[in-house]
Short mmCIF file of C-alpha atoms in Angstrom, two decimals:
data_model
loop_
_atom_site.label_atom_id
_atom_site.label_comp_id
_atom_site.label_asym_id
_atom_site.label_seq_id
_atom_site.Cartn_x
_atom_site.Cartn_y
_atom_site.Cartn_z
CA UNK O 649 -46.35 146.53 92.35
CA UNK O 650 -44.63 147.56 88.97
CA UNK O 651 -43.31 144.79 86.80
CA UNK O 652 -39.46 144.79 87.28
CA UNK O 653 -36.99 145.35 84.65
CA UNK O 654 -34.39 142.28 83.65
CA UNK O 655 -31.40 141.84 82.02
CA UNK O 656 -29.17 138.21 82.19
CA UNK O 657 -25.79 137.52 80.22
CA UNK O 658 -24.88 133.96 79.59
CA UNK O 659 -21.86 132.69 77.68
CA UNK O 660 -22.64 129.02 76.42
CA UNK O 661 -19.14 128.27 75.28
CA UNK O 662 -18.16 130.12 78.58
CA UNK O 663 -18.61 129.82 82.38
CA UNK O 664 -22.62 129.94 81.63
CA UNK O 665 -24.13 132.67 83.49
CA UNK O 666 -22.51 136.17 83.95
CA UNK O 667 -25.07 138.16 85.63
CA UNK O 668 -28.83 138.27 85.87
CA UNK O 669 -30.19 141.90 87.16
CA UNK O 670 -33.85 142.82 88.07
CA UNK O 671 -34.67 146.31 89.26
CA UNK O 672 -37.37 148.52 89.93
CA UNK O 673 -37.61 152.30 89.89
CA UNK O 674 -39.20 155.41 91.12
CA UNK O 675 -39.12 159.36 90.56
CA UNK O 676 -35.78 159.17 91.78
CA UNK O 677 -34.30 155.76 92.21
CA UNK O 678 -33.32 152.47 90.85
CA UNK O 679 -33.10 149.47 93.58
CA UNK O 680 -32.85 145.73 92.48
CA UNK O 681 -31.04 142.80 92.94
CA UNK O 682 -28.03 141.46 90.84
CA UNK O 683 -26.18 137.43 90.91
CA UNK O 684 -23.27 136.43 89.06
CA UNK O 685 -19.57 135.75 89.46
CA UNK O 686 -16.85 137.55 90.16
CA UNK O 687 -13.93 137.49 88.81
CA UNK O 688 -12.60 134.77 91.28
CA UNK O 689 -14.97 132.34 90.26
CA UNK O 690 -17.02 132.97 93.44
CA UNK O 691 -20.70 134.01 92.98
CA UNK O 692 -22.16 136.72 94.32
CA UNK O 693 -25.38 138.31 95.19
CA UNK O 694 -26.20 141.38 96.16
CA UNK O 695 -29.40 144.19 96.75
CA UNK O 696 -28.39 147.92 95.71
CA UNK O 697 -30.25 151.06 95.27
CA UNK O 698 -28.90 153.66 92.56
CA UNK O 699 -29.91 156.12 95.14
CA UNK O 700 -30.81 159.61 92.93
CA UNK O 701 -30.56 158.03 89.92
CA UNK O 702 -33.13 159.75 88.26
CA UNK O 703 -31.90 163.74 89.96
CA UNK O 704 -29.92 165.74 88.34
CA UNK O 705 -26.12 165.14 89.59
CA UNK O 706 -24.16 162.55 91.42
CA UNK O 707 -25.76 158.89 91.90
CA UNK O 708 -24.85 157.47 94.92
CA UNK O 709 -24.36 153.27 94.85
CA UNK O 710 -24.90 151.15 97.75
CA UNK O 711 -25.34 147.60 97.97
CA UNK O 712 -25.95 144.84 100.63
CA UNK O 713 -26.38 141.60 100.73
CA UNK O 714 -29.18 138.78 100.82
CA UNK O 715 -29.02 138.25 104.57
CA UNK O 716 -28.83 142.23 105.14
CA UNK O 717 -31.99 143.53 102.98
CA UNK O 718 -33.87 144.19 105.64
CA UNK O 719 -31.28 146.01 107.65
CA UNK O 720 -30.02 149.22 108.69
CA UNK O 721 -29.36 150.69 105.25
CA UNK O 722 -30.69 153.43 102.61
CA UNK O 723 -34.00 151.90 101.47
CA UNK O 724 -37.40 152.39 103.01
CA UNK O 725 -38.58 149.03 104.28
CA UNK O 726 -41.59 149.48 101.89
CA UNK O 727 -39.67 148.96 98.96
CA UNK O 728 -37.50 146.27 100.85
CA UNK O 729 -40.27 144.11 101.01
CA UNK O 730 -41.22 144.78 96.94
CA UNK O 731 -38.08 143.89 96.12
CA UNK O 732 -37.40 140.76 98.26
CA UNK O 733 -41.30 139.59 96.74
CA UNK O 734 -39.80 140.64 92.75
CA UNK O 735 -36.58 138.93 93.36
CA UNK O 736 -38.28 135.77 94.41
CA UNK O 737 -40.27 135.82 91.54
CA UNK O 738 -37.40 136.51 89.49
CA UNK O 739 -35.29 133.53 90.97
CA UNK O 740 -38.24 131.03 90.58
CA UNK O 741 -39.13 132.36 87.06
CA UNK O 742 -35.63 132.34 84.98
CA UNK O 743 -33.05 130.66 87.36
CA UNK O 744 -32.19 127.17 89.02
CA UNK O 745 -29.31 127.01 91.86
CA UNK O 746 -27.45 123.56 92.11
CA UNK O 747 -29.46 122.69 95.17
CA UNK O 748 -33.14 123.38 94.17
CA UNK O 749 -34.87 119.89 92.65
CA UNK O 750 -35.51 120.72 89.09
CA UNK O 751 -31.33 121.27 88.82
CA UNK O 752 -30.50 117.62 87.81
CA UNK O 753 -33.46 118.18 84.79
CA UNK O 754 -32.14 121.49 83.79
CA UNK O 755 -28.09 120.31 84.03
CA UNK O 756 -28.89 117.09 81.52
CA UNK O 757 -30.51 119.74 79.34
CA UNK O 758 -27.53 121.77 79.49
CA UNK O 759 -25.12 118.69 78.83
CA UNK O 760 -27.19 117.14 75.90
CA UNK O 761 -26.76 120.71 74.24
CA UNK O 762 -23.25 121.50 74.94
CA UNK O 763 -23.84 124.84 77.03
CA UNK O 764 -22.03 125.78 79.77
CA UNK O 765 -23.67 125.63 83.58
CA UNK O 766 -22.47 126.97 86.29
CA UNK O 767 -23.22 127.48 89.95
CA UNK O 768 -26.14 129.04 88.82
CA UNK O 769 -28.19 128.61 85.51
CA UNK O 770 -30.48 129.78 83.48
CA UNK O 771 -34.41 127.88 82.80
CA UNK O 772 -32.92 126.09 79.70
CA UNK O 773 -36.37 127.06 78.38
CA UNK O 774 -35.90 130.46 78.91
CA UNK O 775 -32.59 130.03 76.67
CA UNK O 776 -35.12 130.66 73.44
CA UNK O 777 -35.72 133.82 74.40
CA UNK O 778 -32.04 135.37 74.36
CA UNK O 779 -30.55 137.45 71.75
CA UNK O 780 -28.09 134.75 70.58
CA UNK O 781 -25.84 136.60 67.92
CA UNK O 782 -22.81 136.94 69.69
CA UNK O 783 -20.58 134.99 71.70
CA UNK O 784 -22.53 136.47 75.15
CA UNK O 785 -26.05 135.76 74.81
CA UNK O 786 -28.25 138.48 76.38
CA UNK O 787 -31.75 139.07 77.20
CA UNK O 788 -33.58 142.28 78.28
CA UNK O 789 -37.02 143.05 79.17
CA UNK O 790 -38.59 145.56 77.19
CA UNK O 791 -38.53 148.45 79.26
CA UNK O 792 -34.78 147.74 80.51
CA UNK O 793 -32.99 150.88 80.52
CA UNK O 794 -29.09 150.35 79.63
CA UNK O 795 -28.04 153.49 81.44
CA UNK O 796 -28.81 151.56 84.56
CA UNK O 797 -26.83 149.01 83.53
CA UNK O 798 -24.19 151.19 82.81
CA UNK O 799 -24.36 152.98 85.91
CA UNK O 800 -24.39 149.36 88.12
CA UNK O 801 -21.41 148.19 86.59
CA UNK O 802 -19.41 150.57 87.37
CA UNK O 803 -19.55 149.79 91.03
CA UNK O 804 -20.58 146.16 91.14
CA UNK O 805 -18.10 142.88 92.16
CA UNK O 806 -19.34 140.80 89.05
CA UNK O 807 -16.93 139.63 86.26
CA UNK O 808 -19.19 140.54 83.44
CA UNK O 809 -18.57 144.05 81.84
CA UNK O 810 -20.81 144.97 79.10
CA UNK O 811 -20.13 145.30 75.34
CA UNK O 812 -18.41 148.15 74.32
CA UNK O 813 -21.07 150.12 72.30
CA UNK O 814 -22.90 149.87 75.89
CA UNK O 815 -20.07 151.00 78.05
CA UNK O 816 -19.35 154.05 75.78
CA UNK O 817 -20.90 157.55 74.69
CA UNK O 818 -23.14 159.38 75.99
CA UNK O 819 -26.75 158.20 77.22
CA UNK O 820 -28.54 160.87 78.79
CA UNK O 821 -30.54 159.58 81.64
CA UNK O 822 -34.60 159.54 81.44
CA UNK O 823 -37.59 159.25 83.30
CA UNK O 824 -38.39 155.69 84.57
CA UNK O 825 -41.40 154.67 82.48
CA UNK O 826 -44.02 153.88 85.56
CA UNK O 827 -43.78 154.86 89.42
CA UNK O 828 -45.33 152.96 91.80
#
């Protein structure tokens, strides 16, 4: 399986996390899996596949949630069951919910430094690796491709929209780097 491509926004002065996204890609299409809140307050979580992404005109969105990955919906079961096993990873990797045990741990850490947490955090460990120059902290893998972040938050629930010299001007869309 292909090493997915991340990208997570946390505001420390803020309501903590604003999104974490993973995806994967292939000649054609992005699928992944996004979390954060929207702008109720209430956080969501959802699998989507960017469904011609990579073909030349329209992209068509479509999105599900947890319970419904493996239901009746656009993407072949094979790559249901690649992304269910690379968001797992994810999760366990870079995030801590309020009910999983290492949460107390990881909410002192947050306290003794003054960052925000909310329903979901991120590893404070993993903190380090953020860009940290601006009020939203971001990190991105290194093969994270912004016009699919672009393209996702057009249509997802999430409160976060990105910085401005991301959500303007032209970026023509490329070739995903590997296939599976």
């Amino acid at each position: 399986m292909q090493n997915p491509n991340i990208f997570l926004a946390y505001a420390p002065a803020g309501p903590g996390l604003l999104c974490a996204l993973l995806y994967l890609a292939d000649a054609r299409h992005v699928f992944g899996w996004f979390i954060g809140p929207r702008p109720d307050g209430e956080t969501v979580r959802r699998y989507f596949l960017l469904e011609d992404f990579y073909a030349p005109g329209a992209t068509r969105y479509e999105a599900v949630s947890d319970a419904d990955l493996h239901s009746d919906w656009s993407l072949e079961e094979a790559r249901r069951h690649a992304l269910a096993s690379a968001q797992e990873a994810f999760a366990r990797e870079w995030l801590v919910f309020r009910d999983d045990p290492r949460a107390p741990a990881e909410l002192e850490a947050y306290e003794e430094a003054g960052y925000a947490a909310g329903e979901v955090i991120v590893r404070f460990e993993r903190l380090a690796k953020f860009y940290t120059a601006h009020p939203v902290w971001t990190y991105y893998s290194p093969q994270f491709e912004h016009e699919v972040l672009r393209e996702l938050a057009r249509h997802w629930p999430l409160e976060y929209r990105l910085h401005p010299e991301l959500a303007s001007g032209p970026h023509p869309r490329r070739a995903p780097r590997s296939c599976p």
